[in-house]
Coordinates of C-alpha atoms in Angstrom, one line a residue:
M1 CA 130.9 64.3 102.7
D2 CA 128.8 67.2 101.5
I3 CA 126.9 69.7 103.7
D4 CA 123.4 68.0 103.1
Y5 CA 124.7 64.8 104.6
E6 CA 126.2 66.6 107.6
I7 CA 123.0 68.5 108.1
L8 CA 121.0 65.3 108.0
Q9 CA 123.3 63.5 110.4
F10 CA 122.8 66.5 112.8
F11 CA 119.0 66.0 112.3
L12 CA 119.3 62.4 113.1
Y13 CA 121.2 63.3 116.2
K14 CA 118.4 65.6 117.2
K15 CA 116.0 62.9 116.6
I16 CA 114.2 65.0 113.8
I17 CA 114.6 62.1 111.3
K18 CA 114.9 58.4 111.8
K19 CA 118.0 56.4 110.7
K20 CA 116.2 54.3 108.1
E21 CA 115.0 57.6 106.4
M22 CA 118.2 59.2 106.2
D23 CA 119.7 57.6 103.0
T24 CA 116.5 58.0 101.2
I25 CA 116.1 61.6 102.0
Y26 CA 119.6 62.3 101.0
A27 CA 119.2 60.6 97.7
E28 CA 115.9 62.6 97.0
C29 CA 117.7 65.8 98.0
K30 CA 120.3 65.2 95.4
K31 CA 117.8 63.9 92.9
Q32 CA 115.6 67.1 93.2
N33 CA 118.5 69.3 93.6
I34 CA 117.2 71.0 96.7
P35 CA 118.8 71.5 100.2
A36 CA 117.8 69.1 102.9
D37 CA 116.2 71.9 105.1
R38 CA 113.8 72.6 102.5
Y39 CA 113.1 68.9 101.4
L40 CA 112.2 68.1 105.0
V41 CA 109.6 71.0 105.2
S42 CA 108.1 70.7 101.7
H43 CA 107.5 66.9 102.6
N44 CA 106.1 67.5 105.8
I45 CA 108.7 65.4 107.5
C46 CA 109.4 68.3 109.9
S47 CA 107.8 71.7 110.6
E48 CA 109.4 74.9 109.2
V49 CA 110.0 76.1 112.9
G50 CA 111.6 72.7 114.0
V51 CA 114.1 72.8 110.9
L52 CA 115.1 76.3 111.8
D53 CA 115.7 75.6 115.5
A54 CA 117.9 72.7 114.4
L55 CA 119.7 74.8 111.7
G56 CA 120.2 77.7 114.3
E57 CA 122.0 75.2 116.8
Y58 CA 124.0 73.8 113.8
Y59 CA 125.3 77.1 112.4
A60 CA 125.1 78.9 115.9
M61 CA 122.8 81.5 114.3
P62 CA 120.0 83.0 116.5
Y63 CA 116.4 82.1 115.6
V64 CA 114.0 85.1 115.5
E65 CA 110.4 85.9 114.5
M66 CA 110.1 88.4 111.8
D67 CA 107.8 90.5 113.8
M68 CA 110.5 91.1 116.5
L69 CA 112.8 92.6 114.0
E70 CA 113.0 96.4 113.3
V71 CA 113.9 96.8 109.5
D72 CA 115.8 99.9 108.2
K73 CA 113.5 101.0 105.5
D74 CA 116.1 103.3 103.8
L75 CA 118.3 100.2 103.7
L76 CA 115.6 97.9 102.3
K77 CA 115.0 100.6 99.4
I78 CA 118.5 99.7 98.0
F79 CA 117.4 96.0 97.4
N80 CA 115.2 94.6 94.7
L81 CA 112.2 92.8 96.3
Q82 CA 112.3 89.9 93.7
L83 CA 115.9 89.3 94.4
L84 CA 115.1 89.1 98.1
R85 CA 112.0 86.7 97.5
K86 CA 114.1 84.6 95.4
N87 CA 116.9 84.2 97.8
K88 CA 114.8 84.4 100.9
F89 CA 116.6 87.1 102.9
V90 CA 115.9 90.5 104.3
P91 CA 118.5 93.2 105.2
I92 CA 117.6 94.3 108.8
H93 CA 120.1 97.1 109.6
I94 CA 123.7 98.1 109.9
D95 CA 124.7 98.0 113.6
I96 CA 127.0 100.4 115.6
N97 CA 129.9 98.2 114.5
G98 CA 129.3 98.4 110.9
V99 CA 128.0 94.8 110.7
L100 CA 125.0 94.2 108.3
I101 CA 122.3 92.2 110.0
V102 CA 120.6 89.9 107.5
A103 CA 117.5 87.8 108.1
T104 CA 117.7 84.5 106.1
G105 CA 115.1 81.7 105.8
H106 CA 117.6 79.4 103.8
P107 CA 120.9 79.3 105.6
M108 CA 122.0 76.5 103.4
D109 CA 121.5 78.4 100.3
F110 CA 125.1 79.7 99.9
A111 CA 124.8 80.9 96.5
G112 CA 121.7 83.0 97.5
L113 CA 123.4 84.5 100.5
S114 CA 126.6 85.5 98.5
V115 CA 124.3 87.9 96.7
V116 CA 124.5 90.1 99.9
S117 CA 128.2 90.6 99.4
A118 CA 127.5 92.3 96.0
F119 CA 125.7 94.9 98.0
Y120 CA 127.8 95.2 101.0
T121 CA 131.5 94.7 101.4
G122 CA 131.7 94.9 105.2
E123 CA 131.0 92.3 107.7
V124 CA 127.6 90.4 107.4
S125 CA 125.9 88.6 110.2
F126 CA 122.8 86.3 109.6
I127 CA 119.9 85.5 111.8
L128 CA 117.3 82.8 111.1
V129 CA 113.7 83.7 110.3
P130 CA 111.0 81.4 109.1
P131 CA 110.9 81.6 105.2
S132 CA 107.0 82.0 105.2
Q133 CA 107.5 85.0 107.4
I134 CA 110.0 86.4 105.1
D135 CA 107.5 86.0 102.2
N136 CA 104.9 87.8 104.0
F137 CA 107.1 90.8 105.0
I138 CA 108.2 91.0 101.4
D139 CA 104.5 90.7 100.1
A140 CA 103.6 93.7 102.3
E141 CA 106.6 95.8 101.2
A142 CA 105.7 95.1 97.7
A143 CA 102.2 96.1 98.2
I144 CA 103.3 99.2 99.9
R145 CA 105.5 100.3 96.9
S146 CA 103.0 99.3 94.4
T147 CA 100.4 101.5 96.1
A148 CA 102.8 104.4 96.3
V149 CA 103.7 104.2 92.6
A150 CA 99.9 104.0 91.8
L151 CA 99.2 107.0 93.8
E152 CA 102.1 108.8 92.2
D153 CA 100.8 107.9 88.8
L154 CA 97.3 109.0 89.4
N155 CA 98.3 112.3 90.9
S156 CA 100.5 112.9 87.9
T157 CA 97.7 112.0 85.5
N158 CA 95.4 114.4 87.3
D159 CA 98.1 117.3 87.0
K160 CA 98.3 116.5 83.4
A161 CA 94.7 116.6 82.9
E162 CA 94.4 120.0 84.7
D163 CA 97.0 121.5 82.4
E164 CA 95.2 120.4 79.2
N165 CA 91.8 121.7 77.7
K166 CA 89.4 118.8 78.3
S167 CA 86.3 120.7 76.7
K168 CA 86.2 118.2 73.8
V169 CA 85.6 115.1 75.9
E170 CA 83.5 113.6 73.1
N171 CA 86.6 113.3 70.8
I172 CA 88.7 111.2 73.2
T173 CA 89.4 107.8 71.7
D174 CA 89.2 104.4 73.6
E175 CA 92.9 104.1 73.5
E176 CA 93.3 107.6 75.2
H177 CA 90.6 106.7 77.7
D178 CA 92.2 103.4 78.7
A179 CA 95.5 105.3 79.0
V180 CA 94.0 107.9 81.4
N181 CA 92.3 105.2 83.4
A182 CA 95.3 103.0 83.7
P183 CA 96.7 104.6 86.9
A184 CA 93.1 104.0 88.4
V185 CA 93.3 100.3 87.5
R186 CA 96.7 99.9 89.1
L187 CA 95.6 101.8 92.2
V188 CA 92.5 99.6 92.5
N189 CA 94.5 96.4 92.2
S190 CA 97.2 97.7 94.8
I191 CA 94.5 98.7 97.3
I192 CA 93.0 95.4 97.1
K193 CA 96.2 93.3 97.1
E194 CA 97.9 95.3 99.8
A195 CA 95.0 94.4 102.3
V196 CA 96.1 90.7 102.3
P197 CA 99.7 91.1 103.8
F198 CA 98.2 93.8 106.1
R199 CA 95.8 91.2 107.3
A200 CA 92.9 93.7 106.9
S201 CA 89.5 92.4 107.4
D202 CA 87.7 95.3 105.4
I203 CA 88.8 98.0 103.1
H204 CA 86.9 101.3 103.4
I205 CA 87.0 103.8 100.4
E206 CA 85.4 107.0 101.4
P207 CA 84.9 110.1 99.2
S208 CA 84.9 113.6 101.0
E209 CA 84.6 117.1 99.4
R210 CA 88.2 117.2 98.2
T211 CA 89.9 113.9 98.8
V212 CA 89.2 110.2 99.1
R213 CA 90.4 108.3 102.1
I214 CA 91.4 104.6 102.2
R215 CA 91.3 102.8 105.5
Y216 CA 92.0 99.2 106.3
R217 CA 90.3 97.4 109.4
I218 CA 93.1 95.5 111.0
D219 CA 92.4 93.5 114.1
G220 CA 89.0 95.2 114.5
Q221 CA 90.4 98.6 114.2
L222 CA 90.3 101.1 111.3
T223 CA 93.5 102.5 110.2
D224 CA 94.3 105.3 107.7
R225 CA 96.3 104.0 104.7
A226 CA 96.2 106.6 101.9
K227 CA 94.4 109.5 100.3
F228 CA 94.2 110.6 96.8
P229 CA 92.2 113.7 95.1
I230 CA 88.6 113.4 94.6
E231 CA 89.0 114.2 90.8
S232 CA 90.4 110.7 90.5
Y233 CA 87.4 109.0 92.2
P234 CA 85.0 108.4 89.2
A235 CA 87.7 106.2 87.5
I236 CA 88.3 104.4 90.9
S237 CA 84.6 103.9 91.3
A238 CA 84.0 102.6 87.8
R239 CA 86.9 100.3 88.0
L240 CA 85.5 98.8 91.3
K241 CA 82.1 98.4 89.8
I242 CA 83.5 96.5 86.8
L243 CA 85.5 94.2 88.8
S244 CA 82.7 93.4 91.2
G245 CA 80.0 93.0 88.5
M246 CA 78.0 96.1 89.5
N247 CA 75.8 98.3 87.3
I248 CA 78.4 101.0 86.6
A249 CA 75.6 103.7 85.8
E250 CA 73.6 103.2 89.0
R251 CA 74.8 105.9 91.7
R252 CA 71.6 106.5 93.6
L253 CA 71.0 103.1 95.2
P254 CA 73.3 100.7 97.3
Q255 CA 74.8 97.8 95.3
D256 CA 76.5 94.6 96.3
G257 CA 79.0 92.6 94.2
R258 CA 82.1 90.3 94.7
I259 CA 85.5 89.9 93.3
N260 CA 87.4 86.6 93.3
M261 CA 91.1 86.9 93.1
T262 CA 94.3 84.7 93.6
I263 CA 97.1 86.5 95.6
N264 CA 100.4 84.9 96.2
G265 CA 98.8 81.5 95.4
S266 CA 95.8 81.8 97.9
E267 CA 92.1 82.4 96.9
Y268 CA 90.5 85.4 98.1
D269 CA 86.8 86.4 98.0
F270 CA 86.1 90.2 98.2
R271 CA 82.6 91.2 99.0
V272 CA 81.9 94.7 97.7
S273 CA 79.1 97.0 98.9
T274 CA 78.3 100.6 98.0
L275 CA 76.5 103.3 99.8
P276 CA 75.5 106.7 98.3
T277 CA 76.8 109.7 100.3
V278 CA 76.7 113.3 99.5
H279 CA 80.3 113.3 98.2
G280 CA 79.8 110.1 95.9
E281 CA 79.4 106.4 96.6
K282 CA 81.3 105.0 99.6
F283 CA 82.8 101.5 99.0
V284 CA 83.3 98.9 101.8
I285 CA 85.2 95.6 100.6
R286 CA 85.1 92.6 103.0
V287 CA 88.2 90.4 102.6
L288 CA 87.7 86.7 102.9
D289 CA 90.7 84.4 102.9
K290 CA 89.1 81.0 101.9
S291 CA 92.0 79.2 103.4
A292 CA 91.0 80.7 106.7
F293 CA 87.9 78.4 106.6
N294 CA 90.1 75.3 106.4
L295 CA 91.1 75.4 110.0
K296 CA 91.3 72.5 112.5
R297 CA 89.7 72.9 116.0
A298 CA 93.0 73.1 117.6
E299 CA 93.5 76.4 115.9
L300 CA 90.3 77.9 117.0
G301 CA 91.4 78.9 120.6
F302 CA 89.2 76.3 122.5
T303 CA 90.7 75.5 126.0
K304 CA 91.1 71.9 127.0
E305 CA 87.8 72.1 129.0
S306 CA 86.0 73.6 126.2
N307 CA 87.1 70.9 123.8
I308 CA 85.5 68.3 126.1
L309 CA 82.3 70.0 126.0
V310 CA 82.4 70.4 122.2
D311 CA 83.0 66.7 121.9
K312 CA 80.0 66.0 123.8
M313 CA 77.9 68.3 121.6
L314 CA 79.1 66.7 118.4
A315 CA 78.6 63.2 119.6
R316 CA 74.8 63.8 119.9
P317 CA 72.9 62.1 117.0
H318 CA 70.2 64.9 116.9
G319 CA 69.3 68.2 118.3
I320 CA 70.4 71.8 117.5
I321 CA 73.9 73.3 118.3
L322 CA 74.0 77.2 118.0
M323 CA 76.8 79.6 117.6
S324 CA 76.1 83.2 118.9
G325 CA 78.1 86.4 118.7
P326 CA 78.4 89.6 116.6
T327 CA 79.1 89.8 112.9
G328 CA 82.7 89.1 112.0
C329 CA 83.6 87.1 115.4
G330 CA 84.3 84.0 113.4
K331 CA 81.1 81.9 113.8
S332 CA 81.0 80.7 110.3
T333 CA 84.7 79.5 110.5
T334 CA 83.9 77.5 113.6
L335 CA 80.9 76.0 112.0
Y336 CA 82.6 75.0 108.9
T337 CA 85.3 73.3 111.3
F338 CA 82.4 71.2 113.1
L339 CA 81.0 70.2 109.6
R340 CA 84.3 68.7 108.6
E341 CA 84.5 66.9 112.0
V342 CA 81.1 65.2 111.4
N343 CA 81.3 64.7 107.8
S344 CA 81.7 61.0 106.6
P345 CA 80.5 58.9 103.8
N346 CA 77.5 57.4 105.5
V347 CA 75.7 60.9 106.2
N348 CA 73.9 63.4 104.2
I349 CA 74.9 66.9 105.0
V350 CA 72.9 69.7 103.5
T351 CA 73.5 73.6 104.2
V352 CA 71.7 76.7 103.3
E353 CA 73.8 79.9 103.3
D354 CA 74.0 83.6 102.7
P355 CA 76.4 83.6 101.0
V356 CA 78.3 80.2 100.6
E357 CA 81.7 81.3 101.9
Y358 CA 83.6 78.1 101.4
T359 CA 82.9 75.0 99.3
M360 CA 83.5 71.7 101.1
L361 CA 83.9 68.3 99.5
G362 CA 81.0 65.9 100.2
I363 CA 78.6 68.4 101.5
N364 CA 75.5 69.8 99.4
Q365 CA 75.7 73.6 99.8
T366 CA 72.7 75.9 98.7
Q367 CA 73.0 79.6 98.5
V368 CA 70.1 81.9 99.3
N369 CA 68.8 84.0 96.5
T370 CA 66.3 86.6 97.8
K371 CA 65.5 88.0 94.3
A372 CA 64.3 84.5 93.3
N373 CA 62.4 84.1 96.6
L374 CA 64.9 81.4 97.6
T375 CA 65.0 82.2 101.4
F376 CA 66.4 80.4 104.4
A377 CA 62.8 79.1 105.0
S378 CA 62.0 78.2 101.6
V379 CA 65.2 76.3 101.3
L380 CA 64.8 74.5 104.6
R381 CA 61.5 73.3 103.8
S382 CA 62.8 71.7 100.6
I383 CA 65.7 70.3 102.5
M384 CA 63.4 68.5 104.8
R385 CA 62.5 66.5 101.7
Q386 CA 66.1 65.6 100.7
D387 CA 66.6 63.0 103.4
P388 CA 69.3 65.0 105.4
D389 CA 71.1 63.7 108.4
I390 CA 72.9 66.9 109.3
I391 CA 71.6 70.5 108.4
M392 CA 73.7 73.6 108.6
I393 CA 71.7 77.0 108.5
G394 CA 73.8 80.1 108.0
E395 CA 71.8 82.1 110.3
I396 CA 68.5 82.1 112.2
R397 CA 67.0 85.4 111.4
D398 CA 63.1 85.1 111.5
E399 CA 60.4 83.1 113.2
E400 CA 59.7 80.7 110.1
T401 CA 63.4 79.9 109.9
A402 CA 63.6 79.3 113.8
Q403 CA 60.5 77.0 113.8
I404 CA 61.7 74.9 110.9
A405 CA 65.2 74.6 112.5
I406 CA 63.8 73.5 115.9
R407 CA 61.4 71.0 114.6
A408 CA 64.1 69.5 112.3
A409 CA 66.3 69.1 115.5
I410 CA 63.4 67.5 117.4
T411 CA 62.5 65.0 114.5
G412 CA 66.0 63.2 114.5
H413 CA 68.2 65.7 112.5
L414 CA 71.6 67.3 113.8
V415 CA 71.3 71.0 113.2
F416 CA 73.9 73.7 113.2
S417 CA 73.3 77.4 113.0
T418 CA 74.3 80.9 114.2
I419 CA 72.3 83.5 116.0
H420 CA 72.9 87.0 117.2
T421 CA 72.9 87.2 121.0
N422 CA 75.2 88.8 123.5
D423 CA 75.8 85.5 125.4
A424 CA 74.9 81.8 125.4
P425 CA 71.7 82.0 127.9
G426 CA 70.4 85.0 125.8
V427 CA 69.6 82.4 123.1
L428 CA 66.6 81.3 124.9
T429 CA 65.2 84.9 124.9
R430 CA 66.1 85.5 121.5
L431 CA 64.3 82.4 120.2
T432 CA 61.2 82.8 122.3
D433 CA 61.0 86.4 121.0
M434 CA 60.8 84.9 117.6
G435 CA 57.7 82.9 118.6
V436 CA 59.4 79.6 119.4
S437 CA 58.0 78.1 122.6
S438 CA 60.4 77.6 125.4
Y439 CA 59.6 73.9 125.9
L440 CA 60.5 73.3 122.3
V441 CA 63.8 75.2 122.7
A442 CA 64.7 73.2 125.8
D443 CA 63.8 70.0 124.2
A444 CA 65.7 70.7 120.9
L445 CA 68.8 72.4 122.0
I446 CA 72.0 70.5 122.7
G447 CA 74.1 73.6 123.5
V448 CA 75.2 77.0 122.7
I449 CA 78.9 78.4 121.9
S450 CA 79.1 82.0 122.3
Q451 CA 82.3 83.4 120.6
R452 CA 84.1 86.9 120.5
L453 CA 87.5 87.7 119.1
V454 CA 89.8 89.8 121.3
K455 CA 93.0 91.4 120.0
R456 CA 96.4 89.8 120.6
L457 CA 99.0 92.0 122.2
C458 CA 102.0 92.6 119.8
P459 CA 104.9 90.1 120.8
A460 CA 107.4 92.7 119.5
C461 CA 106.5 95.6 121.8
K462 CA 104.1 94.5 124.6
K463 CA 105.4 95.8 128.2
R464 CA 104.9 94.7 131.7
G465 CA 103.3 97.1 134.1
K466 CA 101.4 96.9 137.7
T467 CA 97.7 96.9 137.7
N468 CA 95.7 99.6 139.3
A469 CA 93.0 99.0 142.1
R470 CA 90.2 98.7 139.7
E471 CA 92.2 96.2 137.5
T472 CA 93.5 94.2 140.4
A473 CA 89.9 93.8 141.6
M474 CA 88.6 92.9 138.1
L475 CA 91.2 90.1 137.8
G476 CA 90.3 88.7 141.4
F477 CA 93.5 89.7 143.3
R478 CA 93.9 91.7 146.4
E479 CA 97.3 93.1 145.7
P480 CA 98.5 94.6 142.4
I481 CA 100.1 92.1 140.0
S482 CA 102.2 92.6 137.0
I483 CA 100.6 92.2 133.6
Y484 CA 101.5 92.8 129.9
R485 CA 100.0 96.2 128.2
P486 CA 100.0 97.4 124.7
K487 CA 102.8 99.8 123.6
G488 CA 102.9 100.1 119.7
C489 CA 105.6 99.7 117.2
Q490 CA 106.0 99.6 113.3
F491 CA 105.0 95.9 113.2
C492 CA 101.4 96.7 114.8
N493 CA 101.0 100.2 113.1
N494 CA 101.5 101.6 116.6
T495 CA 98.4 100.0 118.0
G496 CA 100.0 97.7 120.4
Y497 CA 98.2 94.7 118.9
R498 CA 98.8 92.2 116.1
G499 CA 96.2 89.6 115.4
R500 CA 93.1 88.2 117.3
I501 CA 92.3 85.3 119.2
A502 CA 88.8 83.7 120.0
V503 CA 87.4 83.4 123.4
H504 CA 84.4 81.1 124.2
E505 CA 81.5 80.6 126.4
I506 CA 79.9 77.1 126.2
M507 CA 76.5 76.3 127.4
L508 CA 75.8 72.5 127.4
L509 CA 72.3 71.8 128.5
N510 CA 71.5 69.3 131.3
E511 CA 68.2 68.5 133.0
N512 CA 68.7 71.6 135.5
I513 CA 69.2 74.0 132.7
R514 CA 66.3 72.5 130.6
N515 CA 64.0 72.7 133.7
A516 CA 64.9 76.4 134.1
M517 CA 64.3 77.2 130.5
V518 CA 60.7 75.6 130.5
E519 CA 59.8 77.7 133.6
N520 CA 60.5 80.9 131.6
I521 CA 62.8 82.4 134.3
P522 CA 64.4 85.8 133.6
V523 CA 67.6 85.6 131.5
E524 CA 69.6 86.9 134.5
Q525 CA 68.3 84.1 136.7
L526 CA 69.0 81.7 133.9
R527 CA 72.5 82.9 133.5
E528 CA 73.2 82.1 137.2
V529 CA 71.7 78.6 136.7
V530 CA 73.8 77.9 133.7
K531 CA 77.0 79.1 135.6
A532 CA 76.0 77.0 138.6
N533 CA 76.1 74.1 136.1
G534 CA 79.4 74.6 134.8
M535 CA 79.5 77.3 132.2
V536 CA 82.7 79.5 132.4
P537 CA 81.6 83.1 131.2
L538 CA 83.4 84.8 128.3
W539 CA 85.1 87.3 130.4
E540 CA 86.6 84.5 132.6
N541 CA 88.2 82.9 129.5
C542 CA 89.5 86.3 128.5
R543 CA 90.9 86.9 132.1
D544 CA 93.1 83.8 131.6
Y545 CA 94.4 85.1 128.3
V546 CA 95.3 88.5 130.2
L547 CA 97.1 86.7 132.9
K548 CA 98.9 84.8 130.3
G549 CA 100.1 87.9 128.5
I550 CA 98.1 87.2 125.3
T551 CA 95.7 89.9 125.5
S552 CA 95.2 93.1 127.5
I553 CA 93.2 94.2 130.4
Q554 CA 91.5 96.7 128.1
E555 CA 90.0 93.9 125.9
L556 CA 88.8 92.2 129.1
M557 CA 87.0 95.3 130.2
A558 CA 85.3 95.8 126.9
L559 CA 84.0 92.2 127.1
Y560 CA 83.1 92.6 130.7
M561 CA 81.0 95.9 129.9
E562 CA 78.9 94.0 127.2

């Protein structure tokens, strides 16, 4: 009996697989020459975490999240990253007893694990980590090394250029020009690719008098990444403009462009914008992971109570559902999720977006083009002649768009859109300020979902502490309680946070709320009416996350002060 069969028997005992499946799975493992654990995950028979939990019990290996491990970077430098990626292991550190601790994602790959012995002759101890987390760690390390090499090459090229007489620039050949710019090409590629494993939402490239600073926005916070001499900036700037389809000669006016790139098998869209400054053009690159738009509602952070309200909204045949919140809070992602839920072969769904961020099967998507006078309003007028059942408008920005959207909702269409307001009740004020009558808003509106993203506490370093008097009162207690606070470690760039989670405020309209809207009462009074009719404010949902140790009291305070 071989190890695959023994493992499958153990999985059968743990009720991970069924008895009637076992022989078929075993035969397929042998036929495809892959270990049983990988077969189960790749064929969606069991989750990665479920398999590793069982294997940890079988091999008596501890199961750990990669974020919880502190990797010795000096030890890591000894190993070739391609070797680590191929064999799915990462050396963590050598403990006080001289034991090498190694994280592995494939404990059944004995040939791969034997590679470790070629580097270390002492005792080795293995711990289990999800293979996907090992891949992410190696991707990040590879990006760091690539950027470091590119910066070194760029500095070396600049030093060489300073030592040579560059007065006869007109005699430089194309080959020599390419050779000089090659480090710039590599650095730009590294900067863009490194942003992905670092989970950056934006890349800032900012020239100053003597240097150029690169910063990543991670979990809503800008973090310094690298600096290089200003002398290299023309080549960097030119490379970015070429990649994003901009006019390379235009330096006086702002420009917009985009880059499409596949990184580690996933498609990314990079939105590039320039802004002329006194020291040169500043670049900001928005990072969009196209797979991030393919989320299910369960992954969006809605509570059980919120999901019930959303179900009621989506069940309505006509009316308008609005998402509110600031730029970058995930409104588009949530709307795309709703569209997937209501999409079916017997409905005609049409969208107008600026830009189209994610293409969806079975949905007709139109992109705004202001240069061609293709605006939200003009597209909407055309859409109304296209026999739509469901309409999605990327954003309500002006009176004309608002009027058409509201009238479409009143005349039997289900409309989705986004709008910039601080909270759900503020939507009425925003729309009436645009010139829409309050009685039309009350008649057309199904509900409003206000959304924010708050930072998650880093699971590797968050620490408990007692609340002070102000915090105790804010959380609704009389006596101090123990809550988690940010600390900071290498895994969160010493910020204390890693990742973000959405909090929601849902206003589902009923007769009481509609009557209050028609009466044009002040928004403060409307807010009280809405709360009295069941709306849970944003800060209260965030409060629950604080008590559960998911986010910090500081994030709650920021939300409370809005």
